PDB file of C-alpha atoms in Angstrom:
ATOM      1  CA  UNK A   1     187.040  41.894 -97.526  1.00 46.00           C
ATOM      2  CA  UNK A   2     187.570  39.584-100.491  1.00 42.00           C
ATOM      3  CA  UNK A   3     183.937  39.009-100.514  1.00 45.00           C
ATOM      4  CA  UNK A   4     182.867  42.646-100.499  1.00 42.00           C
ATOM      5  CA  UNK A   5     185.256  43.451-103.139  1.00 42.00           C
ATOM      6  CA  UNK A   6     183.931  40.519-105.423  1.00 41.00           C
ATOM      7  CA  UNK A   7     180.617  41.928-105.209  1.00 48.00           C
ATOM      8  CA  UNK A   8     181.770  45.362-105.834  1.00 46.00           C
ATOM      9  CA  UNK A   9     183.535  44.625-108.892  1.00 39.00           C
ATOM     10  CA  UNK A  10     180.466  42.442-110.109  1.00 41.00           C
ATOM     11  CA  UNK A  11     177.977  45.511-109.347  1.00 43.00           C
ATOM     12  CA  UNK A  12     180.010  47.866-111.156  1.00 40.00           C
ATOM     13  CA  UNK A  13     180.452  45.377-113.923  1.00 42.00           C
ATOM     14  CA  UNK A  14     176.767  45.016-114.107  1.00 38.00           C
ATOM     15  CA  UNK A  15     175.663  49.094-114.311  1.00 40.00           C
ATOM     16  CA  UNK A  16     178.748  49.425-117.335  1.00 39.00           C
ATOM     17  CA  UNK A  17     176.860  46.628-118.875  1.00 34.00           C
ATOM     18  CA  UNK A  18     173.862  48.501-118.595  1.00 35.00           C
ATOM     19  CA  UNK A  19     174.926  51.749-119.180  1.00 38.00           C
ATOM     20  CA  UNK A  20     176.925  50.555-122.388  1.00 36.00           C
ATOM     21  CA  UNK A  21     173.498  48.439-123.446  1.00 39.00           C
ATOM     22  CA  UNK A  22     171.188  51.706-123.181  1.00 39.00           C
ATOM     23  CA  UNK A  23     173.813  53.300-124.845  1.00 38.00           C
ATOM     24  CA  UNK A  24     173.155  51.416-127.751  1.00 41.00           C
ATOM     25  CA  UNK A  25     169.836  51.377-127.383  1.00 36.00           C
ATOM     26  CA  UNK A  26     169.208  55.166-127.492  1.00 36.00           C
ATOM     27  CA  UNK A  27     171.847  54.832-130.506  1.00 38.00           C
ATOM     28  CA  UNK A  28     169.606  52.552-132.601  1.00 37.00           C
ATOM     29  CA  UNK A  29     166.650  54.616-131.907  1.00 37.00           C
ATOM     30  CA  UNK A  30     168.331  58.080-132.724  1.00 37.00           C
ATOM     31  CA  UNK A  31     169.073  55.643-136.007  1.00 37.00           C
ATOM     32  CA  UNK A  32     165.671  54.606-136.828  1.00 41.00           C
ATOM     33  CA  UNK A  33     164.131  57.814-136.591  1.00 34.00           C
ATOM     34  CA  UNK A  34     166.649  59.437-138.798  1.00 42.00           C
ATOM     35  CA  UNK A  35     165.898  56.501-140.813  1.00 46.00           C
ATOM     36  CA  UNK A  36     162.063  57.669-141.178  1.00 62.00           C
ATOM     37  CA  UNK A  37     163.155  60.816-143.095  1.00 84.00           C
ATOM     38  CA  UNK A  38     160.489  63.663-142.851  1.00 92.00           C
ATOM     39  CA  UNK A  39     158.164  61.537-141.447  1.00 87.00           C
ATOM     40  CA  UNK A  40     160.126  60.970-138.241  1.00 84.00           C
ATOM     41  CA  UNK A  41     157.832  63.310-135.879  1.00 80.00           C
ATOM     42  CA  UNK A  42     154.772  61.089-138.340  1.00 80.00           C
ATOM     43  CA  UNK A  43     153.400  63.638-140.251  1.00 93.00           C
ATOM     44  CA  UNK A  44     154.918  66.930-143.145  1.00 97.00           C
ATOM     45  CA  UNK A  45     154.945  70.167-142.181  1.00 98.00           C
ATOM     46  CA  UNK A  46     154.209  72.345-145.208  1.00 98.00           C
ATOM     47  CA  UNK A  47     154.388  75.831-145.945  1.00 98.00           C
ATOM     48  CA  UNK A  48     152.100  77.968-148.419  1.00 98.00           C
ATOM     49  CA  UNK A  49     150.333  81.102-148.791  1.00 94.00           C
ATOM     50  CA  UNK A  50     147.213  82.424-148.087  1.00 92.00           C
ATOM     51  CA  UNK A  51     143.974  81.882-150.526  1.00 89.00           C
ATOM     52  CA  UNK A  52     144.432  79.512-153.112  1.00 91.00           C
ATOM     53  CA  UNK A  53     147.384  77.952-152.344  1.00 95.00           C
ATOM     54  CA  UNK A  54     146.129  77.295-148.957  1.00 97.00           C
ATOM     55  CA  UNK A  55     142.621  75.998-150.002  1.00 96.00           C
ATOM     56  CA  UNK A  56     144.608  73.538-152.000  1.00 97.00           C
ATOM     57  CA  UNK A  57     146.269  72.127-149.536  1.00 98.00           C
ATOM     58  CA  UNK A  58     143.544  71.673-146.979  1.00 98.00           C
ATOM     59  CA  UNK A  59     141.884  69.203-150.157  1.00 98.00           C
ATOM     60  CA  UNK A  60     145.378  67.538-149.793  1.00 98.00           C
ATOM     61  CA  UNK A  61     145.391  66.950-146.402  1.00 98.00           C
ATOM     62  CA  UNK A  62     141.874  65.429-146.826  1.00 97.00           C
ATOM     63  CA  UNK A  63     142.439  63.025-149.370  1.00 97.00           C
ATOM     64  CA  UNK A  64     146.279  62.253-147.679  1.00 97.00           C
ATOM     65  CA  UNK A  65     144.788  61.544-144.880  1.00 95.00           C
ATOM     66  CA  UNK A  66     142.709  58.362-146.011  1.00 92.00           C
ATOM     67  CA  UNK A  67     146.561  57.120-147.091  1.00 89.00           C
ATOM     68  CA  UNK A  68     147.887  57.291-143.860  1.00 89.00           C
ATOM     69  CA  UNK A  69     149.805  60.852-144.205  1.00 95.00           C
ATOM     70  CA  UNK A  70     149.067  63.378-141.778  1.00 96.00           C
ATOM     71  CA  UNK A  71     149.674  66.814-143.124  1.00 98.00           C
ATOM     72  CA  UNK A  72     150.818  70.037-140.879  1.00 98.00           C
ATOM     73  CA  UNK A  73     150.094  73.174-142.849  1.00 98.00           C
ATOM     74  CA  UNK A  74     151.628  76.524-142.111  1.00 98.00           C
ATOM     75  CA  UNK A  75     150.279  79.420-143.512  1.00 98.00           C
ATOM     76  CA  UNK A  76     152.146  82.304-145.163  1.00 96.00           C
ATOM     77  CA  UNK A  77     151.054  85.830-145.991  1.00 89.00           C
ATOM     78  CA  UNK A  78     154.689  86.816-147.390  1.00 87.00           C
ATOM     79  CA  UNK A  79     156.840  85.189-150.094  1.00 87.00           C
ATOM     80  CA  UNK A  80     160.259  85.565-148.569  1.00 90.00           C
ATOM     81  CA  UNK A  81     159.552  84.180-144.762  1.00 96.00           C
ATOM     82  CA  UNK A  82     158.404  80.679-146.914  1.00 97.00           C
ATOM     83  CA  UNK A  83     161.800  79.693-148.053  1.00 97.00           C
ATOM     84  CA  UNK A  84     163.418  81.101-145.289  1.00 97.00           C
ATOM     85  CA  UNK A  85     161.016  78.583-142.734  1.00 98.00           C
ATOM     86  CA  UNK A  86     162.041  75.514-144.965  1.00 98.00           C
ATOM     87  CA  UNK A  87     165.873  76.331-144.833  1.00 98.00           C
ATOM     88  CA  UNK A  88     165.615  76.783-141.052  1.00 97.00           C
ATOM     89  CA  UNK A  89     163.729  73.248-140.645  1.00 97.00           C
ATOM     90  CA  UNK A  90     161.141  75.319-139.582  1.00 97.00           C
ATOM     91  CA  UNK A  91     158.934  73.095-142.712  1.00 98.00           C
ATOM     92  CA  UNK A  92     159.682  69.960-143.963  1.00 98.00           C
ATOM     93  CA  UNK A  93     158.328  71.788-147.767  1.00 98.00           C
ATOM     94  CA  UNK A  94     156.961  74.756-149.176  1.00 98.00           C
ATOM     95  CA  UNK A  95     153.727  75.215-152.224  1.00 98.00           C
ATOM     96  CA  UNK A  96     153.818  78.922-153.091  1.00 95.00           C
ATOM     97  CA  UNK A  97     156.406  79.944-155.543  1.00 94.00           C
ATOM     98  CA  UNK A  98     157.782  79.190-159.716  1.00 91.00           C
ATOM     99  CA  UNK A  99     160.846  78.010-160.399  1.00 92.00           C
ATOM    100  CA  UNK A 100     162.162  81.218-161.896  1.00 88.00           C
ATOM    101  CA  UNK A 101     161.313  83.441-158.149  1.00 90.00           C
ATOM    102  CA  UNK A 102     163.121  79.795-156.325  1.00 95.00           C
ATOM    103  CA  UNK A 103     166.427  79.951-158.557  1.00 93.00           C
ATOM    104  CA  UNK A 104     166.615  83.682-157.719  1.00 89.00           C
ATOM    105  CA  UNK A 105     165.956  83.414-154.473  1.00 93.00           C
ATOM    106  CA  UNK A 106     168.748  80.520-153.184  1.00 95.00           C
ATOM    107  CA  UNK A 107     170.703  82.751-155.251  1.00 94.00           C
ATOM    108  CA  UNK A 108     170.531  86.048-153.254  1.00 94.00           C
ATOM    109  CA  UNK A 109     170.079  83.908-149.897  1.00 96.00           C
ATOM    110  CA  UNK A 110     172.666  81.183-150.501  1.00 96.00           C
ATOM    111  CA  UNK A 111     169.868  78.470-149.364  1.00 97.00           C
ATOM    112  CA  UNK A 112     170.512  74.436-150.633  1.00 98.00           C
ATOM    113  CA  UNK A 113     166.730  74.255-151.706  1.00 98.00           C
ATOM    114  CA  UNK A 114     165.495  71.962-155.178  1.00 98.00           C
ATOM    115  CA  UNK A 115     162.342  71.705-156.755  1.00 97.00           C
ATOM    116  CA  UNK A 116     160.714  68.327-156.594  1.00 98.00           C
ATOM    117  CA  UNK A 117     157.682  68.385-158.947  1.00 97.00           C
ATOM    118  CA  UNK A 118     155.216  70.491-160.277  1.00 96.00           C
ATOM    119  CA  UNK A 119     151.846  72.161-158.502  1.00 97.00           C
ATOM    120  CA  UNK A 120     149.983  74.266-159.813  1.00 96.00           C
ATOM    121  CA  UNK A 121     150.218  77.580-162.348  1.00 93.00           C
ATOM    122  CA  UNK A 122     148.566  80.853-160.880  1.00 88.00           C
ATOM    123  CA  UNK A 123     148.093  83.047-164.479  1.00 91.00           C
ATOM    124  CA  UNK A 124     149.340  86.623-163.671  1.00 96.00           C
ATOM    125  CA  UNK A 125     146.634  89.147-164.692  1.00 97.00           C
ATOM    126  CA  UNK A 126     146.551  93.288-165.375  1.00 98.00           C
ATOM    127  CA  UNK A 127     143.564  94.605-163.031  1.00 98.00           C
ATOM    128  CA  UNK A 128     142.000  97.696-163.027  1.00 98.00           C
ATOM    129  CA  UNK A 129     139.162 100.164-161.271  1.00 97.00           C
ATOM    130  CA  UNK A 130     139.378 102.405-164.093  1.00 97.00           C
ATOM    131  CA  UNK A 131     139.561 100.747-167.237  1.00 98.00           C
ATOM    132  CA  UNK A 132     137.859  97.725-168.854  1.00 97.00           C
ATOM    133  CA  UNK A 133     140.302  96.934-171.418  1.00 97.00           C
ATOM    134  CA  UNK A 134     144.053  97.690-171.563  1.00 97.00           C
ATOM    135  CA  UNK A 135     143.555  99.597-174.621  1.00 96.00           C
ATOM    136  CA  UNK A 136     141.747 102.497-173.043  1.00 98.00           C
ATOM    137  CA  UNK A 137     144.711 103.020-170.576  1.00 98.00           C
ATOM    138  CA  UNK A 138     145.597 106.838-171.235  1.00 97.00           C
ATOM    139  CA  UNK A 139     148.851 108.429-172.084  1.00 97.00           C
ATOM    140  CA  UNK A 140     150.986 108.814-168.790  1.00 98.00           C
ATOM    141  CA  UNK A 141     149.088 106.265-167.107  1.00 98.00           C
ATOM    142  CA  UNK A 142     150.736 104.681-163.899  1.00 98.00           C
ATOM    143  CA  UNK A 143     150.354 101.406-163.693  1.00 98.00           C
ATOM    144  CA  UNK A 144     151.894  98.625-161.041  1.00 98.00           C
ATOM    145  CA  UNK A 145     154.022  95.720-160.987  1.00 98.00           C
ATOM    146  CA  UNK A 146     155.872  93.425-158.245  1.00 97.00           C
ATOM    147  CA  UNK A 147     158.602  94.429-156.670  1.00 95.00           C
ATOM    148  CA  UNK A 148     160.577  91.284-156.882  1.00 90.00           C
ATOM    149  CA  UNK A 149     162.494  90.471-159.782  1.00 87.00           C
ATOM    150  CA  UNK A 150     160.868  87.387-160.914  1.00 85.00           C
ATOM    151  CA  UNK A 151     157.691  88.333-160.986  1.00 91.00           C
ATOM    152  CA  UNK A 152     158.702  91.785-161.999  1.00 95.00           C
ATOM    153  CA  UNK A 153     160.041  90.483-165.086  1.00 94.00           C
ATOM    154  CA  UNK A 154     157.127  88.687-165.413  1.00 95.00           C
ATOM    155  CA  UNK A 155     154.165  91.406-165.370  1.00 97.00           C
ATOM    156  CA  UNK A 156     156.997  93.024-168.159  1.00 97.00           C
ATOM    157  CA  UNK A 157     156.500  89.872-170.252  1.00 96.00           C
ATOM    158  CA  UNK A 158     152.867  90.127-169.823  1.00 97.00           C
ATOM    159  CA  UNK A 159     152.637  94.194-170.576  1.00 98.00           C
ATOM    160  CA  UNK A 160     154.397  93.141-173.269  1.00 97.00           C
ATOM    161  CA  UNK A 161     152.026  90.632-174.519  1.00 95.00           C
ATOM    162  CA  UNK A 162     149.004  93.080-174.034  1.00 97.00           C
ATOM    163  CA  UNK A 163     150.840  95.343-176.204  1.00 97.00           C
ATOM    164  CA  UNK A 164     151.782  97.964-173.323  1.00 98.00           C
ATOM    165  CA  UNK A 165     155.451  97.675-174.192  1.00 98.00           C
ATOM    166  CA  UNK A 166     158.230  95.923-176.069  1.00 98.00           C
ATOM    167  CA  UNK A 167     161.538  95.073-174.505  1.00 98.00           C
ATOM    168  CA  UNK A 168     165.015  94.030-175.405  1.00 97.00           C
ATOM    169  CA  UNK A 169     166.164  91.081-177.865  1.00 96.00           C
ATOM    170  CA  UNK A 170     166.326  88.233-175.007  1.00 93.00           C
ATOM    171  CA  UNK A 171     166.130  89.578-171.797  1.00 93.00           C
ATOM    172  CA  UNK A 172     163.543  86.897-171.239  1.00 88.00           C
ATOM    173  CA  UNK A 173     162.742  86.141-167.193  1.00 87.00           C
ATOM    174  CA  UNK A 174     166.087  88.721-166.087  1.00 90.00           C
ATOM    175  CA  UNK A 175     163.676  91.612-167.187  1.00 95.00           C
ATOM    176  CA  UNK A 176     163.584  94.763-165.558  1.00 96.00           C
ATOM    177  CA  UNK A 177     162.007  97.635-166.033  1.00 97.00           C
ATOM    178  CA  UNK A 178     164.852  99.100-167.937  1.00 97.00           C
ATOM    179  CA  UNK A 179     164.722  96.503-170.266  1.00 98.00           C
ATOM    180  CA  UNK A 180     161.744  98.487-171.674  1.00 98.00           C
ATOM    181  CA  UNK A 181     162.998  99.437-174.995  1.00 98.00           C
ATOM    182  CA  UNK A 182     159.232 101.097-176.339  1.00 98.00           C
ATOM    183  CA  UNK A 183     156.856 102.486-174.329  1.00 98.00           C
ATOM    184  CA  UNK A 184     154.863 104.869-177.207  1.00 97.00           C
ATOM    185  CA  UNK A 185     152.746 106.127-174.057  1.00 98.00           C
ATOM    186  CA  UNK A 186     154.809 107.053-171.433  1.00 98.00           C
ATOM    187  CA  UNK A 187     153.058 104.593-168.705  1.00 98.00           C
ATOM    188  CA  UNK A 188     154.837 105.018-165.511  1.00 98.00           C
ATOM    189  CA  UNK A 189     155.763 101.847-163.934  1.00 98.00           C
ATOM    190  CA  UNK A 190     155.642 101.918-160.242  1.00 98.00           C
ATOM    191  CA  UNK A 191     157.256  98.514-158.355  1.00 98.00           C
ATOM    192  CA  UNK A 192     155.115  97.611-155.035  1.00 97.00           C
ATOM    193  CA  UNK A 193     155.429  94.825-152.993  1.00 96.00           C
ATOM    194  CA  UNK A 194     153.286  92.254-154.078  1.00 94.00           C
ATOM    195  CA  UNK A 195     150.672  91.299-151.352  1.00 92.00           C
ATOM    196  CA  UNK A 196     150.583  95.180-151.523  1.00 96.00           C
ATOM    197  CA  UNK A 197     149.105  96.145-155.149  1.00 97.00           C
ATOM    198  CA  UNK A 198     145.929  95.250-154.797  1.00 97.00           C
ATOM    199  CA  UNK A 199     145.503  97.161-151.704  1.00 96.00           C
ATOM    200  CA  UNK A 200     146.859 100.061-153.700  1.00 97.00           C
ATOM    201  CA  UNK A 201     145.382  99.388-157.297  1.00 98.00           C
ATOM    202  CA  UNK A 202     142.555 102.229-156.988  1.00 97.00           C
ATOM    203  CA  UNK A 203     145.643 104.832-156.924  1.00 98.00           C
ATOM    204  CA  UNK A 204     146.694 103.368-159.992  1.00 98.00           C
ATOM    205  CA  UNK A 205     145.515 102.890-163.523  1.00 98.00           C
ATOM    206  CA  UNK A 206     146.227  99.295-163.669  1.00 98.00           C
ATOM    207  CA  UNK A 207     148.405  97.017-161.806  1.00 98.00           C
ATOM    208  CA  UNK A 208     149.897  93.350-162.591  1.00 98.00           C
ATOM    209  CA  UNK A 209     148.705  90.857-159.697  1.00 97.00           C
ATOM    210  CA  UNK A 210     149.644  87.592-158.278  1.00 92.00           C
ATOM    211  CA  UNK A 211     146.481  85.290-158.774  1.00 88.00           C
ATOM    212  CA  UNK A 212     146.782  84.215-155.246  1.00 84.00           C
ATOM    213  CA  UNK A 213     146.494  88.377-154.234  1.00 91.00           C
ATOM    214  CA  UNK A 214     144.115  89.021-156.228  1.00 93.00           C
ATOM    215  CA  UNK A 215     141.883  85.876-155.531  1.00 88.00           C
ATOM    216  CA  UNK A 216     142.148  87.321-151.614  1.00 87.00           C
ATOM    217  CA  UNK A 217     140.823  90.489-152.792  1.00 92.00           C
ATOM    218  CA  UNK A 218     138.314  89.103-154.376  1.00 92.00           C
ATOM    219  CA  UNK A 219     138.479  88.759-157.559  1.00 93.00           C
ATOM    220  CA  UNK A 220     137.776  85.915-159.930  1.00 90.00           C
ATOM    221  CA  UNK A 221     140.679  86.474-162.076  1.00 91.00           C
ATOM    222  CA  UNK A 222     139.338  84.686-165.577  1.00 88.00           C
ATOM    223  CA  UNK A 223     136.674  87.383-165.253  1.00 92.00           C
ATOM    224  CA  UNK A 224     137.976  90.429-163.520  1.00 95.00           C
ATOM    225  CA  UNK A 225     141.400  90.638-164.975  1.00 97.00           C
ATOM    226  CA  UNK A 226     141.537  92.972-168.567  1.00 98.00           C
ATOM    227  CA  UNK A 227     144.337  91.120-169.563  1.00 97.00           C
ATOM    228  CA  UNK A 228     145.562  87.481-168.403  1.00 95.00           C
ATOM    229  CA  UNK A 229     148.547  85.172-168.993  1.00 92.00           C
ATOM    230  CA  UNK A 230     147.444  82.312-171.626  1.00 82.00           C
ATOM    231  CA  UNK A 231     146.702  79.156-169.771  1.00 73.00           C
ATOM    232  CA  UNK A 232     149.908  77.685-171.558  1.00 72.00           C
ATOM    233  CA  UNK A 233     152.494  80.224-169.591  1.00 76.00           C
ATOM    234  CA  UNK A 234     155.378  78.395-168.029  1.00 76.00           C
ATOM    235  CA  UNK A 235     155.525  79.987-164.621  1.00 89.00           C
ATOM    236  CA  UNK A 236     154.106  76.461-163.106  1.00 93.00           C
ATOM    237  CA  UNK A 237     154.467  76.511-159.146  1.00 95.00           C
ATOM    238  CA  UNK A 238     156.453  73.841-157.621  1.00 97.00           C
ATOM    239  CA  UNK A 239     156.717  71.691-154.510  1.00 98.00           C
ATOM    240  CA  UNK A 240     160.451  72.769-152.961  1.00 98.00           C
ATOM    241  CA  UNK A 241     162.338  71.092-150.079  1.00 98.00           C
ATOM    242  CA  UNK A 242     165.902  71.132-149.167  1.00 98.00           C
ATOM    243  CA  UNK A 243     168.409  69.315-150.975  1.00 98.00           C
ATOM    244  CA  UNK A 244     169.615  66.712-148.714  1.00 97.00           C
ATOM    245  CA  UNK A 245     165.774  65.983-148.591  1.00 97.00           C
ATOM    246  CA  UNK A 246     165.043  65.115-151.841  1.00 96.00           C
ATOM    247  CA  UNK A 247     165.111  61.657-152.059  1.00 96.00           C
ATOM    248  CA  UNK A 248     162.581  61.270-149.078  1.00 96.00           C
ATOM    249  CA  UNK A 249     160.092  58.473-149.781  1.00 94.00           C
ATOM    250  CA  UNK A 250     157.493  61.049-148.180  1.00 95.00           C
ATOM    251  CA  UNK A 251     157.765  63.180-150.851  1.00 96.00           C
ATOM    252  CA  UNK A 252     156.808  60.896-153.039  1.00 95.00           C
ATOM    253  CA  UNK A 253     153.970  59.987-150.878  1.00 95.00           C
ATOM    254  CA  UNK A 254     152.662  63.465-151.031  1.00 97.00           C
ATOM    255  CA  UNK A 255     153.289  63.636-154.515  1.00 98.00           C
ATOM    256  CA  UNK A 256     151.037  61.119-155.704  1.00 97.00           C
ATOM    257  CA  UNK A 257     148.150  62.493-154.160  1.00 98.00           C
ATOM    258  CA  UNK A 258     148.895  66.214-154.805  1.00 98.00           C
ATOM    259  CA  UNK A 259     149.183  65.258-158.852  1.00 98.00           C
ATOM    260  CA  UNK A 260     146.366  63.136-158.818  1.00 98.00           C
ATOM    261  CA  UNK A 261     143.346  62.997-160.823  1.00 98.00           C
ATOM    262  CA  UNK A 262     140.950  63.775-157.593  1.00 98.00           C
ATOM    263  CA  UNK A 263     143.462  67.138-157.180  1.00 98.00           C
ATOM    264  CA  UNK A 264     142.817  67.650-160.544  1.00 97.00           C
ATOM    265  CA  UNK A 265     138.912  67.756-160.539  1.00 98.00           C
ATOM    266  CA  UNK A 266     139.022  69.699-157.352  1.00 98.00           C
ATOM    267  CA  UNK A 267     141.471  72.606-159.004  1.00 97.00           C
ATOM    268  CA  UNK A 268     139.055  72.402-162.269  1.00 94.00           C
ATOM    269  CA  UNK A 269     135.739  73.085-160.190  1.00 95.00           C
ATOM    270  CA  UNK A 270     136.982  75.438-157.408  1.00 94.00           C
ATOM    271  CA  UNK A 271     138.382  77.650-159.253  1.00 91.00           C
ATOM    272  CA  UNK A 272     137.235  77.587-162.847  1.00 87.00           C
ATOM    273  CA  UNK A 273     140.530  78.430-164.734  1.00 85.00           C
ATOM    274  CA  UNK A 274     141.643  80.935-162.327  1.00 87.00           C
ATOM    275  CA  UNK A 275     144.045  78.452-161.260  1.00 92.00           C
ATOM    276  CA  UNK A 276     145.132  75.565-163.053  1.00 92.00           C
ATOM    277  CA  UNK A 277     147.216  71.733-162.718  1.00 95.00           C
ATOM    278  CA  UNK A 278     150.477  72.267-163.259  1.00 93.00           C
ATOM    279  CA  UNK A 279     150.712  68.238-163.926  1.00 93.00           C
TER     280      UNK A 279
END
């Protein structure tokens, strides 16, 4: 009996040993991969948007890929499900969107998202079917602008600059459309979604587009647009993650080749102004 109980108490001893050391060895490895940061599943997941944005990316994931960083792009064909997909995990970083449309958006959403660097800037432009030149827009004329209030305030900033309008002392990027403070010719200002205005820009006279929309409609915006943003405007695109992200060593990683001089080059010749480094 003594015997059998001696080798009981040894057996047991022996699977608590066991059990306690795999314990710690799941524990250490739970460790180390929270260690790796957003590389822990070995490669980024990263949002963006359709057309430019995504062609971008897929010269990123080219030249990351010959320094050992294996990119996972998601594509996007609306601005709001972006941010939303990097709060939820869902992407370890997004491509798509200025700093002015982020700030307001973590606002209104209450999401802990940062920007980490700079991308590239995507010059708003006034199209039209009607017109070649913003001048011969007639009395009355109905013309289009995004919906959302960044980039809302934005196509008023660039009527403005094309001489369409003139708004209040300082409203700045918080302008809305009744900020308008002259508007000699009566243009009516219709907000539309804004992967919706080019769809809808032959039932108006002229509309402000998103590069990236109107680049997937097909036009070259440098030469189709009758009015663009100067190639100095500050609405630069950004790389965002979340906040308890940002000191990831992978962003870095990606950084460096995103902002490099072979990015550059490729931006320059691909799309000849219509886009343009950020960096």
């Amino acid at each position: 009996m003594k015997k059998w109980l001696l080798s009981s108490l040894l057996i047991l001893a022996i699977a608590a040993l066991a059990a306690c050391g795999g314990g710690n060895k799941e524990e250490a490895s739970g460790k180390d991969k929270k260690a790796e940061g957003l590389l822990s599943d070995g490669k980024l997941t990263i949002g963006v948007t359709a057309g430019p944005h995504e062609q971008i990316m897929e010269k990123v994931k080219e030249l990351a890929a010959d320094k050992e960083l294996d990119i996972d792009i998601k594509v996007f064909t609306d601005y709001p499900i972006v941010n939303e997909a990097l709060a939820q995990k869902e992407l370890d970083m997004n491509v798509f969107q200025h700093v002015p449309y982020l700030d307001q958006f973590k606002k209104d959403r209450d999401l802990d998202l940062v920007d980490v660097g700079n991308a590239v800037n995507f010059p708003m432009g006034i199209y039209s079917s009607k017109v070649k030149d913003v001048k011969e827009l007639k009395k009355g004329a109905k013309i289009g602008l995004p919906n959302d209030p960044t980039n809302s305030a934005r196509a008023l900033i660039l009527f403005e600059q094309a001489g369409l309008i003139k708004l209040k002392d300082g409203v700045g990027v918080s302008a809305t459309v009744k900020d308008i403070e002259e508007n000699n010719n009566d243009y009516e200002f219709i907000e539309l979604e804004a992967a919706q205005i080019p769809l809808q820009l032959d039932e108006l006279a002229a509309a402000a587009i998103n590069t990236n929309f109107a680049i997937e409609k097909g036009f070259t915006p440098s030469e189709d647009s009758i009015f663009i943003e100067p190639k100095d405007s500050p609405w630069v695109n950004v790389v965002a993650v979340r906040t308890e992200d940002k000191d990831d060593e992978a962003i870095q990683k990606f950084l460096d080749v995103y902002q490099s001089d072979e990015m550059k080059e490729f931006i320059d010749e691909t799309f000849k102004g219509s886009v343009i480094p950020g960096w």
